[in-house]
Amino acid sequence: MDSDVVHTDDVPVTDLSEIDELPPDLDIRSIDDALGTDETNCKLWYFDPGEEITYHAHSEQEELYYIIQGEFSLKLGRSGEEEYHEVGPGTFYAAGPEVGHGHRYLGDDQGIVLAIGAPSVEDPGLDPHEID
């Protein structure tokens, strides 16, 4: 990838509930696919009331999140050291490799989170409680 420009409205929405291998059952926009990035994952996650991404970790990937819309409850930290935070629009948070993280949408309309991860690896997630 050299360079590119894309508008959010031009990136198709994918309904993850139609893909059995990929929980959670959220809608996403794969910004990274639209831009053709090689080293960075970038997604917009759309949450309906009560939807969540459960507490998990990645073996290699560092992730950065930005709350665009809505109120979320976060669970962050290594197993046994988790902290909970309630956050809203304008909040950034991050989790490094092998650091547990998850979030649940608390609002009544739609929540939107920007998620950026690098390196871009196929990593379905680990159970933080099983990491030494």
Tab-separated table of N, CA and C in Angstrom:
chain	number	residue	atom	x	y	z
A	1	MET	N	0.849	-1.179	0.000
A	1	MET	CA	0.000	0.000	0.000
A	1	MET	C	0.889	1.235	0.000
A	2	ASP	N	0.592	2.144	-0.876
A	2	ASP	CA	1.356	3.386	-0.953
A	2	ASP	C	0.574	4.511	-0.288
A	3	SER	N	-0.590	4.846	-0.838
A	3	SER	CA	-1.467	5.832	-0.224
A	3	SER	C	-2.855	5.706	-0.840
A	4	ASP	N	-3.863	6.185	-0.117
A	4	ASP	CA	-5.233	6.126	-0.609
A	4	ASP	C	-6.110	7.009	0.278
A	5	VAL	N	-7.304	7.306	-0.197
A	5	VAL	CA	-8.288	8.100	0.532
A	5	VAL	C	-9.626	7.406	0.393
A	6	VAL	N	-10.371	7.335	1.490
A	6	VAL	CA	-11.700	6.734	1.442
A	6	VAL	C	-12.601	7.462	2.432
A	7	HIS	N	-13.864	7.615	2.082
A	7	HIS	CA	-14.868	8.186	2.980
A	7	HIS	C	-15.622	7.040	3.641
A	8	THR	N	-15.969	7.203	4.893
A	8	THR	CA	-16.679	6.172	5.644
A	8	THR	C	-17.895	5.645	4.878
A	9	ASP	N	-18.675	6.543	4.297
A	9	ASP	CA	-19.895	6.129	3.595
A	9	ASP	C	-19.610	5.236	2.387
A	10	ASP	N	-18.376	5.251	1.896
A	10	ASP	CA	-18.011	4.424	0.744
A	10	ASP	C	-17.498	3.037	1.149
A	11	VAL	N	-17.397	2.781	2.442
A	11	VAL	CA	-16.931	1.482	2.931
A	11	VAL	C	-18.167	0.659	3.300
A	12	PRO	N	-18.340	-0.508	2.698
A	12	PRO	CA	-19.537	-1.298	2.982
A	12	PRO	C	-19.580	-1.786	4.432
A	13	VAL	N	-20.785	-1.949	4.950
A	13	VAL	CA	-21.007	-2.497	6.283
A	13	VAL	C	-21.069	-4.021	6.162
A	14	THR	N	-20.342	-4.704	7.054
A	14	THR	CA	-20.381	-6.166	7.121
A	14	THR	C	-21.102	-6.572	8.387
A	15	ASP	N	-22.079	-7.451	8.259
A	15	ASP	CA	-22.810	-7.984	9.397
A	15	ASP	C	-22.097	-9.256	9.853
A	16	LEU	N	-21.373	-9.180	10.960
A	16	LEU	CA	-20.593	-10.319	11.425
A	16	LEU	C	-21.461	-11.483	11.880
A	17	SER	N	-22.752	-11.251	12.142
A	17	SER	CA	-23.622	-12.359	12.541
A	17	SER	C	-23.807	-13.353	11.399
A	18	GLU	N	-23.473	-12.944	10.187
A	18	GLU	CA	-23.580	-13.841	9.033
A	18	GLU	C	-22.311	-14.654	8.812
A	19	ILE	N	-21.281	-14.450	9.649
A	19	ILE	CA	-20.012	-15.166	9.519
A	19	ILE	C	-19.809	-15.981	10.789
A	20	ASP	N	-20.029	-17.285	10.720
A	20	ASP	CA	-20.007	-18.151	11.905
A	20	ASP	C	-18.698	-18.113	12.668
A	21	GLU	N	-17.560	-18.009	11.973
A	21	GLU	CA	-16.263	-18.076	12.634
A	21	GLU	C	-15.895	-16.798	13.369
A	22	LEU	N	-16.643	-15.723	13.184
A	22	LEU	CA	-16.237	-14.427	13.723
A	22	LEU	C	-17.232	-13.856	14.723
A	23	PRO	N	-17.102	-14.228	15.994
A	23	PRO	CA	-17.871	-13.455	16.968
A	23	PRO	C	-17.180	-12.128	17.146
A	24	PRO	N	-17.728	-11.100	17.568
A	24	PRO	CA	-19.115	-10.965	18.014
A	24	PRO	C	-20.050	-10.674	16.850
A	25	ASP	N	-21.332	-10.671	17.118
A	25	ASP	CA	-22.341	-10.436	16.081
A	25	ASP	C	-22.639	-8.951	15.939
A	26	LEU	N	-21.650	-8.185	15.509
A	26	LEU	CA	-21.787	-6.741	15.332
A	26	LEU	C	-21.704	-6.401	13.848
A	27	ASP	N	-22.046	-5.163	13.530
A	27	ASP	CA	-21.787	-4.632	12.201
A	27	ASP	C	-20.460	-3.886	12.252
A	28	ILE	N	-19.672	-4.011	11.180
A	28	ILE	CA	-18.399	-3.311	11.112
A	28	ILE	C	-18.201	-2.711	9.729
A	29	ARG	N	-17.310	-1.749	9.654
A	29	ARG	CA	-16.779	-1.249	8.385
A	29	ARG	C	-15.278	-1.509	8.429
A	30	SER	N	-14.768	-2.257	7.464
A	30	SER	CA	-13.344	-2.593	7.403
A	30	SER	C	-12.603	-1.508	6.629
A	31	ILE	N	-12.201	-0.483	7.354
A	31	ILE	CA	-11.484	0.634	6.749
A	31	ILE	C	-10.154	0.154	6.163
A	32	ASP	N	-9.492	-0.772	6.872
A	32	ASP	CA	-8.213	-1.301	6.398
A	32	ASP	C	-8.347	-1.995	5.042
A	33	ASP	N	-9.419	-2.757	4.848
A	33	ASP	CA	-9.634	-3.415	3.558
A	33	ASP	C	-9.870	-2.388	2.455
A	34	ALA	N	-10.658	-1.370	2.772
A	34	ALA	CA	-10.968	-0.339	1.768
A	34	ALA	C	-9.710	0.432	1.361
A	35	LEU	N	-8.802	0.635	2.312
A	35	LEU	CA	-7.573	1.369	2.023
A	35	LEU	C	-6.434	0.463	1.555
A	36	GLY	N	-6.577	-0.834	1.775
A	36	GLY	CA	-5.536	-1.765	1.370
A	36	GLY	C	-4.302	-1.728	2.245
A	37	THR	N	-4.483	-1.453	3.553
A	37	THR	CA	-3.330	-1.404	4.446
A	37	THR	C	-2.767	-2.800	4.677
A	38	ASP	N	-1.460	-2.873	4.830
A	38	ASP	CA	-0.787	-4.150	5.038
A	38	ASP	C	-0.402	-4.386	6.493
A	39	GLU	N	-0.060	-3.335	7.214
A	39	GLU	CA	0.511	-3.464	8.545
A	39	GLU	C	-0.419	-3.048	9.681
A	40	THR	N	-1.595	-2.499	9.337
A	40	THR	CA	-2.498	-1.976	10.359
A	40	THR	C	-3.932	-2.416	10.084
A	41	ASN	N	-4.598	-2.929	11.121
A	41	ASN	CA	-6.035	-3.192	11.045
A	41	ASN	C	-6.759	-1.937	11.494
A	42	CYS	N	-7.851	-1.604	10.830
A	42	CYS	CA	-8.648	-0.437	11.208
A	42	CYS	C	-10.107	-0.736	10.913
A	43	LYS	N	-10.926	-0.741	11.957
A	43	LYS	CA	-12.346	-1.065	11.821
A	43	LYS	C	-13.192	-0.032	12.553
A	44	LEU	N	-14.386	0.200	12.045
A	44	LEU	CA	-15.434	0.896	12.780
A	44	LEU	C	-16.404	-0.181	13.247
A	45	TRP	N	-16.631	-0.248	14.565
A	45	TRP	CA	-17.543	-1.222	15.152
A	45	TRP	C	-18.843	-0.506	15.523
A	46	TYR	N	-19.980	-1.085	15.168
A	46	TYR	CA	-21.292	-0.521	15.463
A	46	TYR	C	-22.000	-1.415	16.475
A	47	PHE	N	-22.408	-0.833	17.594
A	47	PHE	CA	-23.021	-1.574	18.693
A	47	PHE	C	-24.476	-1.183	18.871
A	48	ASP	N	-25.341	-2.165	19.025
A	48	ASP	CA	-26.716	-1.943	19.452
A	48	ASP	C	-26.748	-2.079	20.975
A	49	PRO	N	-27.824	-1.625	21.621
A	49	PRO	CA	-27.889	-1.703	23.085
A	49	PRO	C	-27.561	-3.099	23.612
A	50	GLY	N	-26.665	-3.145	24.603
A	50	GLY	CA	-26.303	-4.389	25.261
A	50	GLY	C	-25.250	-5.226	24.546
A	51	GLU	N	-24.887	-4.887	23.319
A	51	GLU	CA	-23.883	-5.679	22.607
A	51	GLU	C	-22.500	-5.434	23.188
A	52	GLU	N	-21.633	-6.429	23.032
A	52	GLU	CA	-20.303	-6.316	23.618
A	52	GLU	C	-19.271	-7.102	22.835
A	53	ILE	N	-18.021	-6.763	23.086
A	53	ILE	CA	-16.878	-7.571	22.693
A	53	ILE	C	-16.324	-8.094	24.011
A	54	THR	N	-16.365	-9.402	24.192
A	54	THR	CA	-15.996	-9.985	25.478
A	54	THR	C	-14.502	-9.814	25.758
A	55	TYR	N	-14.168	-9.928	27.014
A	55	TYR	CA	-12.798	-9.795	27.517
A	55	TYR	C	-11.910	-10.828	26.834
A	56	HIS	N	-10.848	-10.348	26.182
A	56	HIS	CA	-9.939	-11.206	25.429
A	56	HIS	C	-8.589	-10.497	25.320
A	57	ALA	N	-7.611	-11.172	24.743
A	57	ALA	CA	-6.292	-10.581	24.509
A	57	ALA	C	-5.779	-11.084	23.165
A	58	HIS	N	-4.727	-10.445	22.679
A	58	HIS	CA	-4.086	-10.869	21.436
A	58	HIS	C	-2.617	-11.160	21.724
A	59	SER	N	-2.078	-12.159	21.034
A	59	SER	CA	-0.699	-12.567	21.303
A	59	SER	C	0.321	-11.552	20.805
A	60	GLU	N	0.044	-10.885	19.687
A	60	GLU	CA	1.019	-9.968	19.098
A	60	GLU	C	0.515	-8.546	18.917
A	61	GLN	N	-0.773	-8.396	18.763
A	61	GLN	CA	-1.314	-7.110	18.330
A	61	GLN	C	-1.536	-6.131	19.481
A	62	GLU	N	-1.118	-4.895	19.245
A	62	GLU	CA	-1.435	-3.778	20.127
A	62	GLU	C	-2.662	-3.102	19.528
A	63	GLU	N	-3.636	-2.760	20.377
A	63	GLU	CA	-4.861	-2.145	19.862
A	63	GLU	C	-5.132	-0.806	20.525
A	64	LEU	N	-5.601	0.111	19.716
A	64	LEU	CA	-5.981	1.448	20.148
A	64	LEU	C	-7.445	1.648	19.781
A	65	TYR	N	-8.225	2.169	20.725
A	65	TYR	CA	-9.656	2.387	20.509
A	65	TYR	C	-10.003	3.855	20.740
A	66	TYR	N	-11.038	4.305	20.019
A	66	TYR	CA	-11.560	5.656	20.199
A	66	TYR	C	-13.083	5.578	20.170
A	67	ILE	N	-13.719	6.076	21.220
A	67	ILE	CA	-15.185	6.082	21.289
A	67	ILE	C	-15.704	7.278	20.485
A	68	ILE	N	-16.425	6.999	19.432
A	68	ILE	CA	-17.000	8.044	18.591
A	68	ILE	C	-18.380	8.429	19.088
A	69	GLN	N	-19.183	7.421	19.445
A	69	GLN	CA	-20.571	7.680	19.843
A	69	GLN	C	-21.002	6.654	20.875
A	70	GLY	N	-21.644	7.103	21.948
A	70	GLY	CA	-22.211	6.203	22.938
A	70	GLY	C	-21.386	6.081	24.206
A	71	GLU	N	-21.988	5.401	25.178
A	71	GLU	CA	-21.370	5.160	26.482
A	71	GLU	C	-21.058	3.672	26.605
A	72	PHE	N	-19.838	3.350	27.063
A	72	PHE	CA	-19.379	1.972	27.142
A	72	PHE	C	-18.817	1.660	28.519
A	73	SER	N	-18.918	0.407	28.906
A	73	SER	CA	-18.247	-0.115	30.081
A	73	SER	C	-17.058	-0.926	29.579
A	74	LEU	N	-15.848	-0.561	30.039
A	74	LEU	CA	-14.619	-1.228	29.612
A	74	LEU	C	-14.101	-2.134	30.715
A	75	LYS	N	-13.515	-3.249	30.323
A	75	LYS	CA	-12.760	-4.117	31.224
A	75	LYS	C	-11.370	-4.211	30.615
A	76	LEU	N	-10.364	-3.689	31.324
A	76	LEU	CA	-8.998	-3.620	30.808
A	76	LEU	C	-8.001	-4.128	31.830
A	77	GLY	N	-6.972	-4.811	31.359
A	77	GLY	CA	-5.873	-5.220	32.219
A	77	GLY	C	-5.622	-6.709	32.157
A	78	ARG	N	-4.460	-7.089	32.659
A	78	ARG	CA	-4.099	-8.505	32.709
A	78	ARG	C	-5.016	-9.246	33.691
A	79	SER	N	-5.141	-10.544	33.492
A	79	SER	CA	-5.961	-11.377	34.365
A	79	SER	C	-5.558	-11.164	35.822
A	80	GLY	N	-6.540	-10.896	36.672
A	80	GLY	CA	-6.302	-10.641	38.083
A	80	GLY	C	-6.009	-9.193	38.396
A	81	GLU	N	-5.791	-8.369	37.347
A	81	GLU	CA	-5.498	-6.950	37.535
A	81	GLU	C	-6.474	-6.067	36.754
A	82	GLU	N	-7.609	-6.641	36.364
A	82	GLU	CA	-8.561	-5.902	35.526
A	82	GLU	C	-9.116	-4.677	36.246
A	83	GLU	N	-9.347	-3.640	35.446
A	83	GLU	CA	-10.013	-2.437	35.944
A	83	GLU	C	-11.224	-2.179	35.065
A	84	TYR	N	-12.242	-1.578	35.647
A	84	TYR	CA	-13.468	-1.250	34.919
A	84	TYR	C	-13.586	0.262	34.803
A	85	HIS	N	-14.025	0.723	33.643
A	85	HIS	CA	-14.188	2.145	33.387
A	85	HIS	C	-15.480	2.357	32.601
A	86	GLU	N	-16.201	3.414	32.926
A	86	GLU	CA	-17.325	3.825	32.091
A	86	GLU	C	-16.875	5.052	31.327
A	87	VAL	N	-16.979	4.979	29.993
A	87	VAL	CA	-16.421	6.020	29.129
A	87	VAL	C	-17.420	6.403	28.050
A	88	GLY	N	-17.197	7.586	27.467
A	88	GLY	CA	-18.062	8.078	26.411
A	88	GLY	C	-17.279	8.672	25.267
A	89	PRO	N	-17.980	9.381	24.395
A	89	PRO	CA	-17.343	9.945	23.203
A	89	PRO	C	-16.118	10.793	23.549
A	90	GLY	N	-15.091	10.628	22.707
A	90	GLY	CA	-13.856	11.369	22.903
A	90	GLY	C	-12.817	10.616	23.704
A	91	THR	N	-13.156	9.429	24.203
A	91	THR	CA	-12.239	8.639	25.012
A	91	THR	C	-11.386	7.726	24.136
A	92	PHE	N	-10.080	7.727	24.403
A	92	PHE	CA	-9.149	6.769	23.812
A	92	PHE	C	-8.792	5.742	24.877
A	93	TYR	N	-8.519	4.516	24.476
A	93	TYR	CA	-7.916	3.531	25.362
A	93	TYR	C	-7.132	2.546	24.514
A	94	ALA	N	-6.205	1.833	25.161
A	94	ALA	CA	-5.320	0.938	24.424
A	94	ALA	C	-5.064	-0.317	25.244
A	95	ALA	N	-4.708	-1.391	24.528
A	95	ALA	CA	-4.306	-2.646	25.152
A	95	ALA	C	-3.161	-3.232	24.340
A	96	GLY	N	-2.071	-3.525	25.023
A	96	GLY	CA	-0.922	-4.118	24.355
A	96	GLY	C	-1.090	-5.609	24.187
A	97	PRO	N	-0.117	-6.261	23.556
A	97	PRO	CA	-0.155	-7.710	23.406
A	97	PRO	C	-0.302	-8.402	24.759
A	98	GLU	N	-1.150	-9.417	24.794
A	98	GLU	CA	-1.416	-10.242	25.972
A	98	GLU	C	-2.092	-9.493	27.115
A	99	VAL	N	-2.620	-8.303	26.853
A	99	VAL	CA	-3.365	-7.541	27.863
A	99	VAL	C	-4.857	-7.659	27.550
A	100	GLY	N	-5.607	-8.126	28.535
A	100	GLY	CA	-7.043	-8.330	28.347
A	100	GLY	C	-7.803	-7.033	28.158
A	101	HIS	N	-8.841	-7.095	27.312
A	101	HIS	CA	-9.694	-5.939	27.074
A	101	HIS	C	-11.031	-6.397	26.504
A	102	GLY	N	-12.057	-5.663	26.823
A	102	GLY	CA	-13.400	-5.914	26.305
A	102	GLY	C	-14.267	-4.724	26.630
A	103	HIS	N	-15.366	-4.571	25.910
A	103	HIS	CA	-16.261	-3.450	26.190
A	103	HIS	C	-17.701	-3.798	25.838
A	104	ARG	N	-18.616	-3.221	26.628
A	104	ARG	CA	-20.055	-3.438	26.459
A	104	ARG	C	-20.724	-2.085	26.274
A	105	TYR	N	-21.642	-2.022	25.304
A	105	TYR	CA	-22.346	-0.781	25.025
A	105	TYR	C	-23.488	-0.588	26.016
A	106	LEU	N	-23.550	0.585	26.630
A	106	LEU	CA	-24.546	0.887	27.663
A	106	LEU	C	-25.711	1.727	27.159
A	107	GLY	N	-25.604	2.279	25.968
A	107	GLY	CA	-26.599	3.234	25.488
A	107	GLY	C	-27.865	2.606	24.939
A	108	ASP	N	-28.792	3.487	24.539
A	108	ASP	CA	-30.098	3.072	24.028
A	108	ASP	C	-30.217	3.185	22.516
A	109	ASP	N	-29.251	3.830	21.859
A	109	ASP	CA	-29.318	3.980	20.406
A	109	ASP	C	-28.188	3.160	19.791
A	110	GLN	N	-27.286	3.752	19.045
A	110	GLN	CA	-26.166	3.028	18.452
A	110	GLN	C	-24.843	3.582	18.966
A	111	GLY	N	-23.933	2.694	19.337
A	111	GLY	CA	-22.595	3.086	19.739
A	111	GLY	C	-21.622	2.802	18.607
A	112	ILE	N	-20.583	3.652	18.502
A	112	ILE	CA	-19.589	3.473	17.440
A	112	ILE	C	-18.193	3.610	18.050
A	113	VAL	N	-17.338	2.626	17.731
A	113	VAL	CA	-15.959	2.607	18.216
A	113	VAL	C	-15.031	2.429	17.024
A	114	LEU	N	-13.975	3.238	16.986
A	114	LEU	CA	-12.898	3.065	16.018
A	114	LEU	C	-11.842	2.183	16.673
A	115	ALA	N	-11.458	1.085	16.006
A	115	ALA	CA	-10.450	0.162	16.531
A	115	ALA	C	-9.298	0.071	15.539
A	116	ILE	N	-8.081	0.316	16.033
A	116	ILE	CA	-6.876	0.259	15.200
A	116	ILE	C	-5.913	-0.715	15.860
A	117	GLY	N	-5.399	-1.671	15.094
A	117	GLY	CA	-4.489	-2.668	15.636
A	117	GLY	C	-3.283	-2.878	14.741
A	118	ALA	N	-2.139	-3.101	15.372
A	118	ALA	CA	-0.921	-3.392	14.617
A	118	ALA	C	-0.017	-4.265	15.486
A	119	PRO	N	0.742	-5.162	14.901
A	119	PRO	CA	0.789	-5.449	13.475
A	119	PRO	C	-0.487	-6.135	13.012
A	120	SER	N	-0.724	-6.091	11.737
A	120	SER	CA	-1.904	-6.698	11.145
A	120	SER	C	-1.688	-8.203	11.042
A	121	VAL	N	-2.214	-8.931	12.020
A	121	VAL	CA	-2.069	-10.385	12.044
A	121	VAL	C	-3.432	-11.026	12.244
A	122	GLU	N	-3.581	-12.238	11.751
A	122	GLU	CA	-4.798	-13.005	12.009
A	122	GLU	C	-4.679	-13.552	13.426
A	123	ASP	N	-5.413	-12.967	14.348
A	123	ASP	CA	-5.317	-13.323	15.758
A	123	ASP	C	-6.713	-13.278	16.350
A	124	PRO	N	-7.391	-14.430	16.444
A	124	PRO	CA	-8.786	-14.434	16.885
A	124	PRO	C	-8.981	-14.080	18.351
A	125	GLY	N	-7.930	-14.047	19.111
A	125	GLY	CA	-8.043	-13.674	20.517
A	125	GLY	C	-7.715	-14.828	21.434
A	126	LEU	N	-7.181	-14.481	22.587
A	126	LEU	CA	-6.800	-15.437	23.611
A	126	LEU	C	-7.623	-15.182	24.868
A	127	ASP	N	-7.765	-16.209	25.704
A	127	ASP	CA	-8.381	-16.049	27.007
A	127	ASP	C	-7.319	-15.464	27.940
A	128	PRO	N	-7.484	-14.226	28.414
A	128	PRO	CA	-6.465	-13.613	29.275
A	128	PRO	C	-6.166	-14.410	30.533
A	129	HIS	N	-7.131	-15.209	30.998
A	129	HIS	CA	-6.945	-16.002	32.215
A	129	HIS	C	-6.011	-17.201	31.983
A	130	GLU	N	-5.710	-17.501	30.724
A	130	GLU	CA	-4.824	-18.617	30.408
A	130	GLU	C	-3.418	-18.178	30.004
A	131	ILE	N	-3.135	-16.872	30.084
A	131	ILE	CA	-1.813	-16.344	29.733
A	131	ILE	C	-0.949	-16.306	30.981
A	132	ASP	N	0.265	-16.830	30.874
A	132	ASP	CA	1.194	-16.815	32.019
A	132	ASP	C	1.727	-15.423	32.250
